[in-house]
Amino acid sequence: MSEFQMYLPVDAYDGFNIIYEKYFGNCQINCILRLNGKINEEILKEAIRISWKVEPILGYCLVEIDNQLVWKQREDLDKIEACSIVETQEADAELQAFVSEKYNYEDDCQVKVRIVRADTDTICVKIHHACSDAGGLKQYVKLLLSIYNDLEKGEQYPVKSRECVNRS
C-alpha cells in the first residue's frame, strides 16, 4: 500500500448501523450458495482480493480519529484472510455460527466469505450493511463469480476500480 491514506466521511446511516450493531443486533447481510461440487478455494481467494480493488469501499474500515468516525483505507489487505474454510458434516450449524458471528467494525473486513466443505461445498458471503444493501450484495456476488470464472479459465479479470464518491 502507498503512504497515501484515503479517508471517507461517515454519514448518519453509518453511525446508526454501528450503534445498532453495538447494542442490539447484527447489521450483516448474508448470501448462501449451495454447490453441486467443490470450489477451488485458491481461485476464490484471489477473486475476493481482486474484488477489493474493483469495489474500494470493501477495503475500508471504520475507525475513530479525534473522536470522529471515518472510513479509513486499510493498510493490511494483503494480510487479511480473504476466505475461511471449514470442513464439517454439520454444514447448517456451521453456517448459522458464521452468520451469527459478531462484527468488529474496526478490525473486520466489510465482506467475509466462508466455504463450508462437506460432501459438497456451501459458500456463505456476508457483507456489512454500512457499505452495502441487499441489492449491493447481489451485485457483489455476481462480480465475485465473474472474477472467479475468468480466473478459472486462466484469464485475467480487467480491474476497473470504481471511483470513491461522496456518500452523503
mmCIF file of C-alpha atoms in Angstrom:
data_model
loop_
_atom_site.group_PDB
_atom_site.id
_atom_site.type_symbol
_atom_site.label_atom_id
_atom_site.label_comp_id
_atom_site.label_asym_id
_atom_site.label_seq_id
_atom_site.Cartn_x
_atom_site.Cartn_y
_atom_site.Cartn_z
ATOM 1 C CA MET A 1 0.000 0.000 0.000
ATOM 2 C CA SER A 2 1.196 3.509 -0.646
ATOM 3 C CA GLU A 3 1.842 6.001 2.106
ATOM 4 C CA PHE A 4 -1.173 7.982 0.915
ATOM 5 C CA GLN A 5 -4.140 7.280 3.173
ATOM 6 C CA MET A 6 -7.635 7.838 1.956
ATOM 7 C CA TYR A 7 -10.454 8.707 4.322
ATOM 8 C CA LEU A 8 -14.146 8.935 3.577
ATOM 9 C CA PRO A 9 -16.677 10.696 5.776
ATOM 10 C CA VAL A 10 -19.162 8.683 7.786
ATOM 11 C CA ASP A 11 -22.769 9.573 7.173
ATOM 12 C CA ALA A 12 -25.571 9.362 9.723
ATOM 13 C CA TYR A 13 -26.674 5.945 8.448
ATOM 14 C CA ASP A 14 -23.178 4.501 9.042
ATOM 15 C CA GLY A 15 -23.261 5.808 12.601
ATOM 16 C CA PHE A 16 -26.728 4.322 13.108
ATOM 17 C CA ASN A 17 -25.509 0.913 11.870
ATOM 18 C CA ILE A 18 -22.582 0.930 14.291
ATOM 19 C CA ILE A 19 -24.690 1.975 17.277
ATOM 20 C CA TYR A 20 -27.433 -0.507 16.414
ATOM 21 C CA GLU A 21 -24.969 -3.343 15.997
ATOM 22 C CA LYS A 22 -23.043 -2.459 19.141
ATOM 23 C CA TYR A 23 -26.108 -2.601 21.375
ATOM 24 C CA PHE A 24 -28.846 -4.524 19.590
ATOM 25 C CA GLY A 25 -28.068 -6.780 16.680
ATOM 26 C CA ASN A 26 -26.319 -7.882 13.560
ATOM 27 C CA CYS A 27 -26.018 -5.490 10.592
ATOM 28 C CA GLN A 28 -24.595 -8.024 8.164
ATOM 29 C CA ILE A 29 -26.375 -9.261 5.064
ATOM 30 C CA ASN A 30 -25.764 -12.862 4.026
ATOM 31 C CA CYS A 31 -25.953 -14.897 0.854
ATOM 32 C CA ILE A 32 -25.629 -18.682 0.907
ATOM 33 C CA LEU A 33 -24.679 -20.585 -2.245
ATOM 34 C CA ARG A 34 -25.040 -24.365 -2.220
ATOM 35 C CA LEU A 35 -22.879 -26.003 -4.868
ATOM 36 C CA ASN A 36 -23.225 -29.392 -6.529
ATOM 37 C CA GLY A 37 -19.486 -29.960 -6.167
ATOM 38 C CA LYS A 38 -16.437 -28.257 -4.724
ATOM 39 C CA ILE A 39 -14.970 -24.848 -5.467
ATOM 40 C CA ASN A 40 -11.284 -24.111 -5.959
ATOM 41 C CA GLU A 41 -10.595 -22.148 -2.774
ATOM 42 C CA GLU A 42 -7.336 -20.608 -4.039
ATOM 43 C CA ILE A 43 -9.083 -19.150 -7.078
ATOM 44 C CA LEU A 44 -11.919 -17.900 -4.859
ATOM 45 C CA LYS A 45 -9.441 -16.198 -2.508
ATOM 46 C CA GLU A 46 -7.784 -14.467 -5.461
ATOM 47 C CA ALA A 47 -11.190 -13.418 -6.811
ATOM 48 C CA ILE A 48 -12.038 -11.870 -3.432
ATOM 49 C CA ARG A 49 -8.759 -9.938 -3.385
ATOM 50 C CA ILE A 50 -9.424 -8.621 -6.889
ATOM 51 C CA SER A 51 -12.960 -7.625 -5.841
ATOM 52 C CA TRP A 52 -11.448 -5.392 -3.143
ATOM 53 C CA LYS A 53 -9.758 -3.447 -5.944
ATOM 54 C CA VAL A 54 -12.919 -3.243 -8.045
ATOM 55 C CA GLU A 55 -15.080 -2.142 -5.089
ATOM 56 C CA PRO A 56 -12.761 0.072 -2.992
ATOM 57 C CA ILE A 57 -15.173 0.522 -0.041
ATOM 58 C CA LEU A 58 -14.617 -3.166 0.744
ATOM 59 C CA GLY A 59 -11.013 -2.253 1.558
ATOM 60 C CA TYR A 60 -12.019 0.309 4.169
ATOM 61 C CA CYS A 61 -12.814 0.029 7.853
ATOM 62 C CA LEU A 62 -14.489 2.390 10.298
ATOM 63 C CA VAL A 63 -12.100 3.949 12.780
ATOM 64 C CA GLU A 64 -12.292 6.710 15.329
ATOM 65 C CA ILE A 65 -9.940 9.643 14.760
ATOM 66 C CA ASP A 66 -10.145 12.699 17.024
ATOM 67 C CA ASN A 67 -13.478 11.473 18.423
ATOM 68 C CA GLN A 68 -14.930 11.168 14.911
ATOM 69 C CA LEU A 69 -15.773 8.006 12.991
ATOM 70 C CA VAL A 70 -14.307 7.909 9.474
ATOM 71 C CA TRP A 71 -13.884 5.285 6.791
ATOM 72 C CA LYS A 72 -10.143 4.606 6.525
ATOM 73 C CA GLN A 73 -8.447 2.698 3.755
ATOM 74 C CA ARG A 74 -6.971 -0.486 5.237
ATOM 75 C CA GLU A 75 -3.217 -0.929 5.123
ATOM 76 C CA ASP A 76 -3.304 -4.670 5.805
ATOM 77 C CA LEU A 77 -5.391 -6.085 2.952
ATOM 78 C CA ASP A 78 -2.533 -8.342 1.871
ATOM 79 C CA LYS A 79 -2.521 -9.962 5.345
ATOM 80 C CA ILE A 80 -6.272 -10.470 5.742
ATOM 81 C CA GLU A 81 -7.728 -13.936 5.375
ATOM 82 C CA ALA A 82 -9.889 -13.467 2.293
ATOM 83 C CA CYS A 83 -11.838 -16.665 2.788
ATOM 84 C CA SER A 84 -12.030 -19.255 5.527
ATOM 85 C CA ILE A 85 -12.701 -22.950 5.013
ATOM 86 C CA VAL A 86 -14.356 -25.283 7.499
ATOM 87 C CA GLU A 87 -14.724 -28.996 6.858
ATOM 88 C CA THR A 88 -17.740 -30.480 8.626
ATOM 89 C CA GLN A 89 -20.722 -32.722 8.094
ATOM 90 C CA GLU A 90 -22.801 -30.223 10.111
ATOM 91 C CA ALA A 91 -22.984 -27.582 7.372
ATOM 92 C CA ASP A 92 -26.165 -25.890 8.562
ATOM 93 C CA ALA A 93 -24.873 -25.495 12.114
ATOM 94 C CA GLU A 94 -21.578 -24.081 10.819
ATOM 95 C CA LEU A 95 -23.396 -21.639 8.534
ATOM 96 C CA GLN A 96 -25.573 -20.479 11.426
ATOM 97 C CA ALA A 97 -22.497 -19.926 13.592
ATOM 98 C CA PHE A 98 -20.755 -17.975 10.811
ATOM 99 C CA VAL A 99 -23.668 -15.652 10.041
ATOM 100 C CA SER A 100 -24.169 -15.065 13.779
ATOM 101 C CA GLU A 101 -20.555 -14.021 14.462
ATOM 102 C CA LYS A 102 -20.405 -10.508 15.849
ATOM 103 C CA TYR A 103 -18.857 -7.956 13.532
ATOM 104 C CA ASN A 104 -15.944 -5.825 14.765
ATOM 105 C CA TYR A 105 -16.147 -2.630 12.717
ATOM 106 C CA GLU A 106 -12.535 -1.601 13.438
ATOM 107 C CA ASP A 107 -10.916 -4.943 12.582
ATOM 108 C CA ASP A 108 -13.160 -6.963 10.285
ATOM 109 C CA CYS A 109 -13.346 -6.769 6.531
ATOM 110 C CA GLN A 110 -16.524 -5.340 5.040
ATOM 111 C CA VAL A 111 -17.030 -8.656 3.272
ATOM 112 C CA LYS A 112 -16.336 -12.125 4.650
ATOM 113 C CA VAL A 113 -16.544 -15.420 2.814
ATOM 114 C CA ARG A 114 -16.579 -18.920 4.244
ATOM 115 C CA ILE A 115 -16.542 -22.229 2.418
ATOM 116 C CA VAL A 116 -18.286 -24.948 4.393
ATOM 117 C CA ARG A 117 -16.945 -28.164 2.973
ATOM 118 C CA ALA A 118 -18.865 -31.420 3.375
ATOM 119 C CA ASP A 119 -19.702 -33.834 0.544
ATOM 120 C CA THR A 120 -20.291 -30.666 -1.490
ATOM 121 C CA ASP A 121 -19.361 -27.049 -0.788
ATOM 122 C CA THR A 122 -21.599 -24.343 0.560
ATOM 123 C CA ILE A 123 -20.351 -20.787 0.326
ATOM 124 C CA CYS A 124 -21.547 -18.021 2.603
ATOM 125 C CA VAL A 125 -20.839 -14.417 1.640
ATOM 126 C CA LYS A 126 -21.642 -11.778 4.214
ATOM 127 C CA ILE A 127 -21.266 -8.053 3.823
ATOM 128 C CA HIS A 128 -21.696 -5.276 6.338
ATOM 129 C CA HIS A 129 -24.802 -3.183 5.825
ATOM 130 C CA ALA A 130 -22.819 0.046 6.295
ATOM 131 C CA CYS A 131 -21.214 -0.473 2.875
ATOM 132 C CA SER A 132 -23.971 -2.318 1.015
ATOM 133 C CA ASP A 133 -27.645 -3.112 0.944
ATOM 134 C CA ALA A 134 -29.165 -6.411 -0.214
ATOM 135 C CA GLY A 135 -29.116 -5.328 -3.866
ATOM 136 C CA GLY A 136 -25.445 -4.450 -3.498
ATOM 137 C CA LEU A 137 -24.730 -7.897 -2.053
ATOM 138 C CA LYS A 138 -26.419 -9.481 -5.065
ATOM 139 C CA GLN A 139 -24.259 -7.353 -7.391
ATOM 140 C CA TYR A 140 -21.167 -8.228 -5.365
ATOM 141 C CA VAL A 141 -21.837 -11.971 -5.625
ATOM 142 C CA LYS A 142 -22.283 -11.600 -9.396
ATOM 143 C CA LEU A 143 -18.987 -9.679 -9.560
ATOM 144 C CA LEU A 144 -17.209 -12.283 -7.445
ATOM 145 C CA LEU A 145 -18.473 -15.134 -9.628
ATOM 146 C CA SER A 146 -17.492 -13.261 -12.796
ATOM 147 C CA ILE A 147 -13.951 -12.739 -11.485
ATOM 148 C CA TYR A 148 -13.787 -16.394 -10.346
ATOM 149 C CA ASN A 149 -14.943 -17.656 -13.749
ATOM 150 C CA ASP A 150 -12.320 -15.571 -15.574
ATOM 151 C CA LEU A 151 -9.549 -16.778 -13.243
ATOM 152 C CA GLU A 152 -10.693 -20.395 -13.551
ATOM 153 C CA LYS A 153 -10.389 -20.115 -17.351
ATOM 154 C CA GLY A 154 -6.853 -18.766 -16.919
ATOM 155 C CA GLU A 155 -7.881 -15.261 -17.962
ATOM 156 C CA GLN A 156 -7.092 -12.056 -16.116
ATOM 157 C CA TYR A 157 -10.036 -10.073 -14.835
ATOM 158 C CA PRO A 158 -9.853 -6.480 -16.126
ATOM 159 C CA VAL A 159 -9.781 -4.438 -12.908
ATOM 160 C CA LYS A 160 -11.632 -1.164 -13.295
ATOM 161 C CA SER A 161 -11.880 0.340 -9.841
ATOM 162 C CA ARG A 162 -14.982 2.335 -9.085
ATOM 163 C CA GLU A 163 -14.431 5.884 -8.007
ATOM 164 C CA CYS A 164 -14.808 6.581 -4.311
ATOM 165 C CA VAL A 165 -17.605 9.085 -4.186
ATOM 166 C CA ASN A 166 -19.166 11.351 -1.621
ATOM 167 C CA ARG A 167 -21.668 9.092 0.146
ATOM 168 C CA SER A 168 -23.709 11.881 1.741
#
